């Protein structure tokens, strides 16, 4: 079939696939492209209007307006094609528009109703419903966050003993870690300025605090001179494309009363301590776990030697007979450390007070950046103030994973007993094996949703010589008690039994 013979949704799948293959950009192998297109066409065969929209968009190179082309969103947001996993809108935009596209360069157009970032149950994969944030001619390794700042390639490895340019993060799909940058607002004051406690302010004072003592996060060149909005605005989803684009016309600062109109998730009384913090050097915990009372929403973790207590955890006074010289050097650079702030029923924000970046493992930031949980390391620059945990999102994930594990365990038990009905029922062990991964979700997996990890000074992942946070010289693990309390409630309503051995 020639390109001029445009098919319609009434044609055979083979004819439609052949036509759409003629318009691919060549970045992927022919086998992968064909598998991806075949999969999409089959999914759309029952939605003829959307299939026609896809055909129109691709065969006219977006010259004519087209509707959303949707497929169902998976649990982790990714689509598997030919043994590879990736975000669906990225896969098809690479196929038909930009073969060199980075997964975090896409921003949906205003009229797209099911864009990936909107987190609907369906995802629009129409390549012409997305714009590229960074133009194809820009080299990411020299992309600058400010007009005079260092390049991203240099900033990735911003450690005190800098020893050369770090490699760029891995661009392909999969489970390889990637360092995601979270710089501060360029119009914020110096790190040494006094910091208030907006969580304790009245709503009328909160907006003042957010524009004075707390510089909000604006990313990209030309961010100077942004004025705050005259009224509180809802916090938009924090997605990585903001890191690679001109900042929005309005500066979305931290909104301190963002949960003011939401009912509590649980009526159970809040715990006496809102979090507990354990300090580690490499893979060894040093000192006692520090508990933060719920009466104090803000706690500082620093490197000084003052006695710890109340709202301050001082790491400098902790001793370790096995401490190496490298760990000692790193500890000297913790300085003012970080400030953690609990908001609402259990959300958490972090401010980097240190002169050096901190590196954070946060499932909330992973999701907001379009990554799978545990798929990224987030670099928080000095003076940056950013949300790192959302209690409602965590609660939803707990319920989803617990329900999935419970259903899979029941199905696995039925499969072992040979009780699965239907023509595919063979009984015995074979069907159970396919369910074992989902059934294997345990309490420890759910507890990880309630934990934050932060490394001082030194990062980990593909941009650094350390592959795990347990290889960094000084880091903390933060257990969020309200989230753990909600997890306990979820487990009581839908208990997860330990996977039984298969006889």
Short mmCIF file of C-alpha atoms in Angstrom, two decimals:
data_model
loop_
_atom_site.label_atom_id
_atom_site.label_comp_id
_atom_site.label_asym_id
_atom_site.label_seq_id
_atom_site.Cartn_x
_atom_site.Cartn_y
_atom_site.Cartn_z
CA UNK A 1 0.00 0.00 0.00
CA UNK A 2 1.37 3.44 -0.85
CA UNK A 3 1.36 6.30 1.60
CA UNK A 4 -1.28 8.12 -0.44
CA UNK A 5 -3.79 5.30 0.11
CA UNK A 6 -4.91 6.27 3.58
CA UNK A 7 -6.81 3.50 5.38
CA UNK A 8 -9.72 3.92 7.76
CA UNK A 9 -10.78 2.15 10.93
CA UNK A 10 -12.91 -0.20 8.82
CA UNK A 11 -9.86 -1.65 7.08
CA UNK A 12 -8.02 -4.73 8.24
CA UNK A 13 -5.47 -4.29 11.03
CA UNK A 14 -2.68 -5.40 8.69
CA UNK A 15 -3.46 -2.63 6.21
CA UNK A 16 -3.61 0.03 8.93
CA UNK A 17 -0.34 -1.14 10.48
CA UNK A 18 1.37 -1.16 7.07
CA UNK A 19 0.24 2.40 6.40
CA UNK A 20 1.31 3.69 9.82
CA UNK A 21 4.68 1.93 9.49
CA UNK A 22 5.36 4.05 6.40
CA UNK A 23 5.33 7.17 8.58
CA UNK A 24 7.69 6.05 11.32
CA UNK A 25 10.82 8.12 11.87
CA UNK A 26 13.31 5.26 11.99
CA UNK A 27 14.63 5.63 15.51
CA UNK A 28 13.51 2.14 16.51
CA UNK A 29 14.08 -1.20 14.84
CA UNK A 30 11.46 -2.29 12.34
CA UNK A 31 10.51 -5.26 14.52
CA UNK A 32 9.93 -3.12 17.61
CA UNK A 33 8.02 -0.48 15.65
CA UNK A 34 5.75 -3.08 14.05
CA UNK A 35 5.01 -4.74 17.41
CA UNK A 36 4.23 -1.38 19.02
CA UNK A 37 1.94 -0.26 16.19
CA UNK A 38 0.17 -3.61 15.98
CA UNK A 39 -0.47 -3.53 19.72
CA UNK A 40 -1.93 -0.02 19.52
CA UNK A 41 -4.14 -0.72 16.50
CA UNK A 42 -5.59 -3.83 18.14
CA UNK A 43 -6.37 -1.86 21.29
CA UNK A 44 -8.17 0.79 19.22
CA UNK A 45 -10.06 -1.54 16.89
CA UNK A 46 -13.20 -1.27 19.04
CA UNK A 47 -12.84 2.53 19.30
CA UNK A 48 -13.18 3.43 15.64
CA UNK A 49 -13.34 7.20 16.13
CA UNK A 50 -10.05 7.18 18.05
CA UNK A 51 -8.41 4.88 15.52
CA UNK A 52 -9.48 7.24 12.74
CA UNK A 53 -8.06 10.15 14.73
CA UNK A 54 -4.74 8.33 15.03
CA UNK A 55 -4.66 7.55 11.30
CA UNK A 56 -5.49 11.17 10.45
CA UNK A 57 -2.87 12.57 12.83
CA UNK A 58 -0.08 10.30 11.59
CA UNK A 59 -0.79 10.36 7.87
CA UNK A 60 -1.14 14.17 7.79
CA UNK A 61 1.79 14.79 10.16
CA UNK A 62 -0.57 16.59 12.52
CA UNK A 63 -1.79 19.03 9.88
CA UNK A 64 -5.43 18.38 10.81
CA UNK A 65 -6.89 18.53 14.34
CA UNK A 66 -7.36 15.13 15.95
CA UNK A 67 -8.97 13.74 19.08
CA UNK A 68 -7.34 11.97 22.00
CA UNK A 69 -6.19 8.43 21.22
CA UNK A 70 -6.38 6.51 24.48
CA UNK A 71 -5.28 3.24 26.01
CA UNK A 72 -5.67 2.07 29.60
CA UNK A 73 -3.12 3.19 32.18
CA UNK A 74 -1.14 0.36 33.76
CA UNK A 75 -0.31 0.18 37.47
CA UNK A 76 3.19 1.64 37.03
CA UNK A 77 2.20 3.79 34.04
CA UNK A 78 4.43 1.92 31.61
CA UNK A 79 3.71 -0.19 28.55
CA UNK A 80 5.60 -3.35 27.64
CA UNK A 81 6.39 -3.89 23.96
CA UNK A 82 8.69 -6.62 22.67
CA UNK A 83 10.19 -7.21 26.10
CA UNK A 84 10.87 -3.51 26.73
CA UNK A 85 9.00 -1.19 29.07
CA UNK A 86 8.41 2.51 28.52
CA UNK A 87 5.83 5.23 28.92
CA UNK A 88 3.25 4.80 26.16
CA UNK A 89 3.06 8.44 25.03
CA UNK A 90 6.86 8.50 24.77
CA UNK A 91 7.02 5.26 22.77
CA UNK A 92 4.60 6.44 20.09
CA UNK A 93 5.93 10.00 19.96
CA UNK A 94 9.41 8.58 19.35
CA UNK A 95 8.04 6.34 16.62
CA UNK A 96 6.26 9.04 14.64
CA UNK A 97 7.83 12.38 15.57
CA UNK A 98 11.15 12.58 17.42
CA UNK A 99 13.25 9.39 17.48
CA UNK A 100 15.86 11.05 19.75
CA UNK A 101 13.24 12.12 22.29
CA UNK A 102 14.09 11.93 25.99
CA UNK A 103 11.24 10.60 28.10
CA UNK A 104 11.07 13.77 30.20
CA UNK A 105 10.89 16.24 27.33
CA UNK A 106 7.16 15.99 26.60
CA UNK A 107 4.49 18.45 27.64
CA UNK A 108 0.87 17.91 26.63
CA UNK A 109 -1.12 20.50 24.68
CA UNK A 110 -3.90 22.32 26.50
CA UNK A 111 -6.77 20.59 24.69
CA UNK A 112 -5.57 17.05 25.46
CA UNK A 113 -8.02 15.58 27.98
CA UNK A 114 -6.20 12.34 28.78
CA UNK A 115 -2.55 13.41 28.80
CA UNK A 116 -0.12 11.18 30.72
CA UNK A 117 0.58 13.89 33.32
CA UNK A 118 -3.13 14.25 34.13
CA UNK A 119 -3.05 10.76 35.67
CA UNK A 120 -6.42 9.67 34.28
CA UNK A 121 -7.38 6.01 34.01
CA UNK A 122 -6.73 6.29 30.26
CA UNK A 123 -3.61 7.74 28.62
CA UNK A 124 -3.58 9.69 25.37
CA UNK A 125 -0.86 8.43 23.01
CA UNK A 126 -1.63 10.78 20.10
CA UNK A 127 1.87 12.06 19.26
CA UNK A 128 0.43 15.38 18.11
CA UNK A 129 -1.12 16.04 21.50
CA UNK A 130 2.36 16.58 22.96
CA UNK A 131 4.96 19.28 22.44
CA UNK A 132 8.66 18.83 22.93
CA UNK A 133 9.96 20.95 25.79
CA UNK A 134 13.57 20.95 24.60
CA UNK A 135 14.01 21.46 20.88
CA UNK A 136 15.80 18.65 19.00
CA UNK A 137 18.88 20.78 18.35
CA UNK A 138 19.75 21.33 22.02
CA UNK A 139 22.39 19.10 23.54
CA UNK A 140 21.22 18.03 26.98
CA UNK A 141 24.78 17.82 28.23
CA UNK A 142 25.20 21.59 27.82
CA UNK A 143 21.69 22.65 28.83
CA UNK A 144 21.87 25.42 31.43
CA UNK A 145 19.49 26.01 34.28
CA UNK A 146 20.43 29.70 34.41
CA UNK A 147 22.03 32.03 31.92
CA UNK A 148 25.38 31.87 33.71
CA UNK A 149 25.15 28.60 35.64
CA UNK A 150 26.99 25.36 35.05
CA UNK A 151 25.65 22.77 32.66
CA UNK A 152 23.42 19.90 33.75
CA UNK A 153 26.22 17.52 32.91
CA UNK A 154 28.43 19.27 35.47
CA UNK A 155 25.69 19.83 38.03
CA UNK A 156 24.80 16.15 38.17
CA UNK A 157 28.05 15.45 39.98
CA UNK A 158 28.20 18.49 42.23
CA UNK A 159 30.12 16.95 45.12
CA UNK A 160 32.75 18.68 47.20
CA UNK A 161 35.58 16.53 45.83
CA UNK A 162 34.57 16.96 42.18
CA UNK A 163 36.77 14.80 40.02
CA UNK A 164 35.52 15.30 36.49
CA UNK A 165 32.32 15.42 34.52
CA UNK A 166 29.80 12.70 35.28
CA UNK A 167 28.11 10.70 32.54
CA UNK A 168 24.60 11.70 31.63
CA UNK A 169 21.73 9.69 33.13
CA UNK A 170 20.56 6.62 31.27
CA UNK A 171 17.93 7.66 28.74
CA UNK A 172 16.29 4.35 27.94
CA UNK A 173 13.38 2.69 29.72
CA UNK A 174 13.78 0.06 32.36
CA UNK A 175 14.70 0.15 36.00
CA UNK A 176 18.02 2.03 35.77
CA UNK A 177 18.20 4.89 38.23
CA UNK A 178 18.30 8.45 37.00
CA UNK A 179 19.27 11.58 38.91
CA UNK A 180 16.53 14.19 38.64
CA UNK A 181 17.43 17.78 39.46
CA UNK A 182 15.42 19.99 41.85
CA UNK A 183 17.15 23.39 41.98
CA UNK A 184 15.96 26.31 44.15
CA UNK A 185 14.25 29.47 43.01
CA UNK A 186 16.82 31.94 41.71
CA UNK A 187 14.97 34.81 43.37
CA UNK A 188 15.11 33.24 46.84
CA UNK A 189 17.29 34.68 49.57
CA UNK A 190 20.58 33.17 50.71
CA UNK A 191 20.54 29.95 52.69
CA UNK A 192 21.59 31.81 55.81
CA UNK A 193 18.44 33.91 56.07
CA UNK A 194 16.08 33.07 58.95
CA UNK A 195 13.47 30.46 58.28
CA UNK A 196 9.99 30.73 59.74
CA UNK A 197 7.57 27.97 60.55
CA UNK A 198 4.65 28.54 58.19
CA UNK A 199 2.92 25.41 59.42
CA UNK A 200 2.15 27.35 62.60
CA UNK A 201 0.95 30.54 60.89
CA UNK A 202 -2.63 31.59 60.36
CA UNK A 203 -3.97 31.27 56.80
CA UNK A 204 -3.78 35.04 56.37
CA UNK A 205 -0.07 35.00 57.15
CA UNK A 206 0.78 31.86 55.18
CA UNK A 207 0.96 33.56 51.79
CA UNK A 208 3.33 36.18 53.23
CA UNK A 209 5.62 33.51 54.63
CA UNK A 210 5.67 31.58 51.36
CA UNK A 211 6.90 34.62 49.42
CA UNK A 212 9.48 35.87 51.92
CA UNK A 213 11.11 33.29 54.16
CA UNK A 214 10.41 30.39 51.77
CA UNK A 215 11.58 30.87 48.18
CA UNK A 216 9.52 28.63 45.96
CA UNK A 217 10.80 26.37 43.23
CA UNK A 218 11.18 27.88 39.80
CA UNK A 219 13.36 26.10 37.29
CA UNK A 220 14.92 27.09 34.01
CA UNK A 221 16.72 30.09 32.63
CA UNK A 222 15.29 33.53 33.02
CA UNK A 223 13.54 32.76 36.30
CA UNK A 224 14.53 36.06 37.91
CA UNK A 225 11.87 38.64 38.46
CA UNK A 226 8.88 36.30 38.76
CA UNK A 227 6.21 37.76 41.00
CA UNK A 228 3.98 35.59 43.20
CA UNK A 229 0.27 35.33 42.38
CA UNK A 230 -2.02 37.65 44.36
CA UNK A 231 -3.95 34.67 45.74
CA UNK A 232 -3.12 31.06 46.73
CA UNK A 233 -3.02 28.72 43.78
CA UNK A 234 -3.29 24.91 43.87
CA UNK A 235 0.08 23.24 43.60
CA UNK A 236 0.45 21.76 40.09
CA UNK A 237 1.92 18.29 39.58
CA UNK A 238 5.72 18.62 39.82
CA UNK A 239 6.93 16.98 36.64
CA UNK A 240 10.42 16.83 35.21
CA UNK A 241 9.65 18.78 32.01
CA UNK A 242 9.60 21.88 34.23
CA UNK A 243 13.31 21.32 34.77
CA UNK A 244 14.01 21.59 31.06
CA UNK A 245 11.73 24.43 30.08
CA UNK A 246 11.10 28.11 30.60
CA UNK A 247 9.27 28.56 33.91
CA UNK A 248 5.52 29.25 33.87
CA UNK A 249 4.30 32.82 33.93
CA UNK A 250 3.09 32.39 37.48
CA UNK A 251 5.33 31.16 40.26
CA UNK A 252 3.64 28.30 42.08
CA UNK A 253 5.12 28.53 45.54
CA UNK A 254 4.35 26.21 48.44
CA UNK A 255 0.71 26.55 49.42
CA UNK A 256 0.51 26.05 53.16
CA UNK A 257 -3.26 25.62 53.39
CA UNK A 258 -3.47 23.25 50.41
CA UNK A 259 -5.18 20.58 52.54
CA UNK A 260 -7.47 22.99 54.34
CA UNK A 261 -10.68 21.79 52.67
CA UNK A 262 -9.95 18.05 52.61
CA UNK A 263 -11.42 15.76 55.26
CA UNK A 264 -8.94 13.55 57.11
CA UNK A 265 -8.21 10.16 55.61
CA UNK A 266 -8.74 8.50 58.97
CA UNK A 267 -10.52 9.50 62.16
CA UNK A 268 -7.95 7.61 64.21
CA UNK A 269 -6.04 10.03 66.52
CA UNK A 270 -2.66 11.14 65.19
CA UNK A 271 0.39 9.36 66.67
CA UNK A 272 2.43 11.05 69.40
CA UNK A 273 5.43 11.29 67.04
CA UNK A 274 4.95 12.26 63.41
CA UNK A 275 8.25 10.75 62.25
CA UNK A 276 11.36 8.94 63.43
CA UNK A 277 14.82 9.43 61.91
CA UNK A 278 17.63 6.88 61.86
CA UNK A 279 21.15 7.93 60.86
CA UNK A 280 23.43 5.58 58.88
CA UNK A 281 27.05 5.52 57.75
CA UNK A 282 27.26 3.17 54.81
CA UNK A 283 25.09 0.20 55.88
CA UNK A 284 25.45 0.65 59.65
CA UNK A 285 23.05 2.62 61.85
CA UNK A 286 24.87 5.04 64.14
CA UNK A 287 23.25 6.25 67.36
CA UNK A 288 19.66 5.91 68.51
CA UNK A 289 16.61 6.56 66.36
CA UNK A 290 15.43 10.16 66.83
CA UNK A 291 11.67 10.66 67.27
CA UNK A 292 9.97 13.93 66.38
CA UNK A 293 6.88 14.81 68.46
CA UNK A 294 3.68 15.73 66.65
CA UNK A 295 3.60 19.00 68.58
CA UNK A 296 6.52 20.22 66.46
CA UNK A 297 5.87 20.07 62.69
CA UNK A 298 9.40 21.19 61.76
CA UNK A 299 12.63 19.33 62.52
CA UNK A 300 16.21 20.15 61.52
CA UNK A 301 18.84 17.49 60.86
CA UNK A 302 22.33 19.02 60.78
CA UNK A 303 25.99 18.13 61.20
CA UNK A 304 26.72 20.08 64.35
CA UNK A 305 27.68 18.76 67.79
CA UNK A 306 25.00 20.36 69.96
CA UNK A 307 22.87 17.95 72.00
CA UNK A 308 19.90 16.65 70.02
CA UNK A 309 16.40 17.19 71.29
CA UNK A 310 12.95 18.44 70.41
CA UNK A 311 13.08 19.86 66.91
CA UNK A 312 16.77 19.28 66.17
CA UNK A 313 18.79 16.13 65.42
CA UNK A 314 22.53 16.86 65.49
CA UNK A 315 24.60 14.24 63.70
CA UNK A 316 28.00 15.72 64.59
CA UNK A 317 27.89 14.44 68.14
CA UNK A 318 27.33 10.81 67.13
CA UNK A 319 30.39 8.54 67.42
CA UNK A 320 31.25 5.44 65.41
CA UNK A 321 34.36 3.36 66.12
CA UNK A 322 34.28 2.02 62.54
CA UNK A 323 34.13 5.47 60.89
CA UNK A 324 36.53 5.82 57.98
CA UNK A 325 38.40 8.91 56.87
CA UNK A 326 36.12 9.22 53.82
CA UNK A 327 33.03 9.24 56.03
CA UNK A 328 34.64 11.78 58.33
CA UNK A 329 35.34 14.09 55.38
CA UNK A 330 31.77 13.80 54.12
CA UNK A 331 30.33 14.54 57.58
CA UNK A 332 32.25 17.81 57.68
CA UNK A 333 30.17 19.04 54.75
CA UNK A 334 26.70 18.28 56.17
CA UNK A 335 26.69 21.73 57.78
CA UNK A 336 23.21 23.13 58.32
CA UNK A 337 21.74 19.97 56.83
CA UNK A 338 18.04 19.83 56.03
CA UNK A 339 14.73 20.92 57.45
CA UNK A 340 11.75 18.55 57.35
CA UNK A 341 8.26 19.94 57.68
CA UNK A 342 5.08 17.96 58.25
CA UNK A 343 1.94 19.55 56.80
CA UNK A 344 -1.74 18.78 56.87
CA UNK A 345 -2.50 15.23 57.92
CA UNK A 346 0.89 13.84 56.90
CA UNK A 347 2.45 15.47 53.84
CA UNK A 348 6.18 16.21 54.08
CA UNK A 349 8.29 19.01 52.60
CA UNK A 350 12.07 19.31 52.74
CA UNK A 351 14.37 22.32 52.56
CA UNK A 352 18.09 21.95 51.91
CA UNK A 353 19.91 24.28 54.34
CA UNK A 354 23.34 22.82 53.59
CA UNK A 355 25.84 24.31 51.17
CA UNK A 356 25.79 20.96 49.37
CA UNK A 357 22.94 19.10 47.73
CA UNK A 358 21.07 16.25 49.37
CA UNK A 359 19.86 13.20 47.45
CA UNK A 360 16.39 11.85 48.10
CA UNK A 361 14.57 8.59 47.45
CA UNK A 362 10.91 9.59 47.24
CA UNK A 363 8.10 7.60 45.60
CA UNK A 364 6.05 10.79 45.45
CA UNK A 365 8.69 12.61 43.40
CA UNK A 366 9.15 9.50 41.25
CA UNK A 367 5.46 9.53 40.35
CA UNK A 368 5.34 13.28 39.76
CA UNK A 369 8.33 12.97 37.41
CA UNK A 370 6.63 10.15 35.50
CA UNK A 371 8.97 7.48 36.83
CA UNK A 372 8.19 4.09 38.33
CA UNK A 373 8.56 3.89 42.14
CA UNK A 374 12.21 3.60 43.12
CA UNK A 375 13.32 4.42 39.57
CA UNK A 376 15.06 7.73 40.30
CA UNK A 377 17.26 9.62 42.73
CA UNK A 378 16.23 13.23 43.32
CA UNK A 379 18.93 15.84 43.82
CA UNK A 380 17.72 18.69 46.03
CA UNK A 381 19.94 21.75 45.68
CA UNK A 382 20.87 24.19 48.48
CA UNK A 383 17.95 26.51 49.40
CA UNK A 384 15.44 24.38 47.46
CA UNK A 385 12.12 23.74 49.21
CA UNK A 386 10.06 20.88 47.81
CA UNK A 387 7.34 18.42 48.66
CA UNK A 388 8.66 14.88 48.99
CA UNK A 389 5.70 12.94 50.39
CA UNK A 390 1.95 13.01 49.83
CA UNK A 391 -0.12 11.07 52.34
CA UNK A 392 -3.21 10.68 50.16
CA UNK A 393 -1.22 9.37 47.22
CA UNK A 394 0.59 6.96 49.55
CA UNK A 395 -2.73 5.76 50.99
CA UNK A 396 -4.11 5.08 47.51
CA UNK A 397 -1.00 3.10 46.60
CA UNK A 398 -1.28 1.06 49.80
CA UNK A 399 -4.89 0.15 49.04
CA UNK A 400 -4.13 -0.72 45.40
CA UNK A 401 -1.11 -2.89 46.19
CA UNK A 402 -2.78 -4.61 49.13
CA UNK A 403 -5.86 -5.38 47.03
CA UNK A 404 -3.69 -6.66 44.18
CA UNK A 405 -1.68 -8.90 46.51
CA UNK A 406 -4.79 -10.24 48.19
CA UNK A 407 -6.51 -11.05 44.88
CA UNK A 408 -3.34 -12.63 43.46
CA UNK A 409 -2.83 -14.76 46.55
CA UNK A 410 -6.41 -16.04 46.32
CA UNK A 411 -6.00 -16.79 42.62
CA UNK A 412 -2.69 -18.53 43.29
CA UNK A 413 -4.28 -20.74 45.91
CA UNK A 414 -7.09 -21.59 43.49
CA UNK A 415 -4.59 -22.37 40.73
CA UNK A 416 -2.59 -24.71 42.94
CA UNK A 417 -5.81 -26.51 43.82
CA UNK A 418 -6.79 -26.66 40.15
CA UNK A 419 -9.97 -24.66 40.78
CA UNK A 420 -9.56 -22.01 38.09
CA UNK A 421 -12.58 -22.39 35.78
CA UNK A 422 -12.54 -22.09 32.02
CA UNK A 423 -10.85 -23.79 29.08
CA UNK A 424 -7.40 -22.58 30.18
CA UNK A 425 -7.59 -24.37 33.50
CA UNK A 426 -4.89 -27.00 33.81
CA UNK A 427 -4.54 -27.05 37.58
CA UNK A 428 -1.35 -27.75 39.44
CA UNK A 429 1.64 -25.48 39.74
CA UNK A 430 1.94 -23.81 36.33
CA UNK A 431 -0.80 -21.16 36.65
CA UNK A 432 0.33 -20.39 40.17
CA UNK A 433 3.81 -19.44 39.06
CA UNK A 434 2.47 -16.66 36.84
CA UNK A 435 0.68 -15.19 39.85
CA UNK A 436 3.57 -15.52 42.28
CA UNK A 437 5.03 -12.08 41.62
CA UNK A 438 1.81 -10.26 42.51
CA UNK A 439 1.06 -12.62 45.37
CA UNK A 440 4.55 -12.02 46.72
CA UNK A 441 3.80 -8.42 47.70
CA UNK A 442 4.34 -8.38 51.44
CA UNK A 443 4.09 -6.00 54.35
CA UNK A 444 7.71 -4.89 53.86
CA UNK A 445 6.89 -3.78 50.32
CA UNK A 446 4.02 -1.66 51.61
CA UNK A 447 6.13 -0.23 54.44
CA UNK A 448 8.55 1.17 51.88
CA UNK A 449 5.77 3.50 50.74
CA UNK A 450 5.93 5.13 54.20
CA UNK A 451 9.69 5.73 54.25
CA UNK A 452 11.94 8.48 52.89
CA UNK A 453 15.70 8.15 52.48
CA UNK A 454 18.13 11.05 52.11
CA UNK A 455 21.88 11.11 51.58
CA UNK A 456 24.01 14.11 52.52
CA UNK A 457 26.66 15.44 50.13
CA UNK A 458 27.14 12.21 48.16
CA UNK A 459 24.74 10.82 45.58
CA UNK A 460 24.19 7.35 44.18
CA UNK A 461 22.98 5.85 40.93
CA UNK A 462 24.44 5.78 37.39
CA UNK A 463 25.85 9.31 37.71
CA UNK A 464 28.01 8.35 40.69
CA UNK A 465 30.37 5.53 41.67
CA UNK A 466 27.87 4.33 44.30
CA UNK A 467 24.98 2.13 43.18
CA UNK A 468 22.97 2.17 46.42
CA UNK A 469 22.28 4.64 49.21
CA UNK A 470 23.90 2.10 51.55
CA UNK A 471 27.22 2.88 49.85
CA UNK A 472 26.99 6.60 50.70
CA UNK A 473 28.96 7.86 53.72
CA UNK A 474 26.13 9.54 55.65
CA UNK A 475 22.39 9.23 55.15
CA UNK A 476 19.11 9.13 57.04
CA UNK A 477 15.97 7.01 56.88
CA UNK A 478 12.71 8.71 57.86
CA UNK A 479 9.72 6.64 58.96
CA UNK A 480 6.45 8.55 58.66
CA UNK A 481 4.18 7.45 61.50
CA UNK A 482 0.84 8.67 60.20
CA UNK A 483 1.41 6.76 56.96
CA UNK A 484 2.42 3.64 58.92
CA UNK A 485 -0.72 4.06 61.03
CA UNK A 486 -2.85 4.13 57.86
CA UNK A 487 -1.00 1.08 56.56
CA UNK A 488 -1.96 -0.77 59.73
CA UNK A 489 -5.61 0.12 59.07
CA UNK A 490 -5.36 -1.06 55.45
CA UNK A 491 -3.83 -4.37 56.52
CA UNK A 492 -6.61 -4.91 59.03
CA UNK A 493 -9.26 -4.44 56.35
CA UNK A 494 -7.49 -6.56 53.73
CA UNK A 495 -4.81 -8.69 55.41
CA UNK A 496 -1.96 -9.95 53.30
CA UNK A 497 -0.87 -13.45 54.19
CA UNK A 498 2.70 -14.52 53.63
CA UNK A 499 3.02 -16.37 50.31
CA UNK A 500 2.69 -20.09 50.96
CA UNK A 501 5.36 -22.46 49.63
CA UNK A 502 4.29 -24.48 46.65
CA UNK A 503 4.36 -28.18 47.46
#
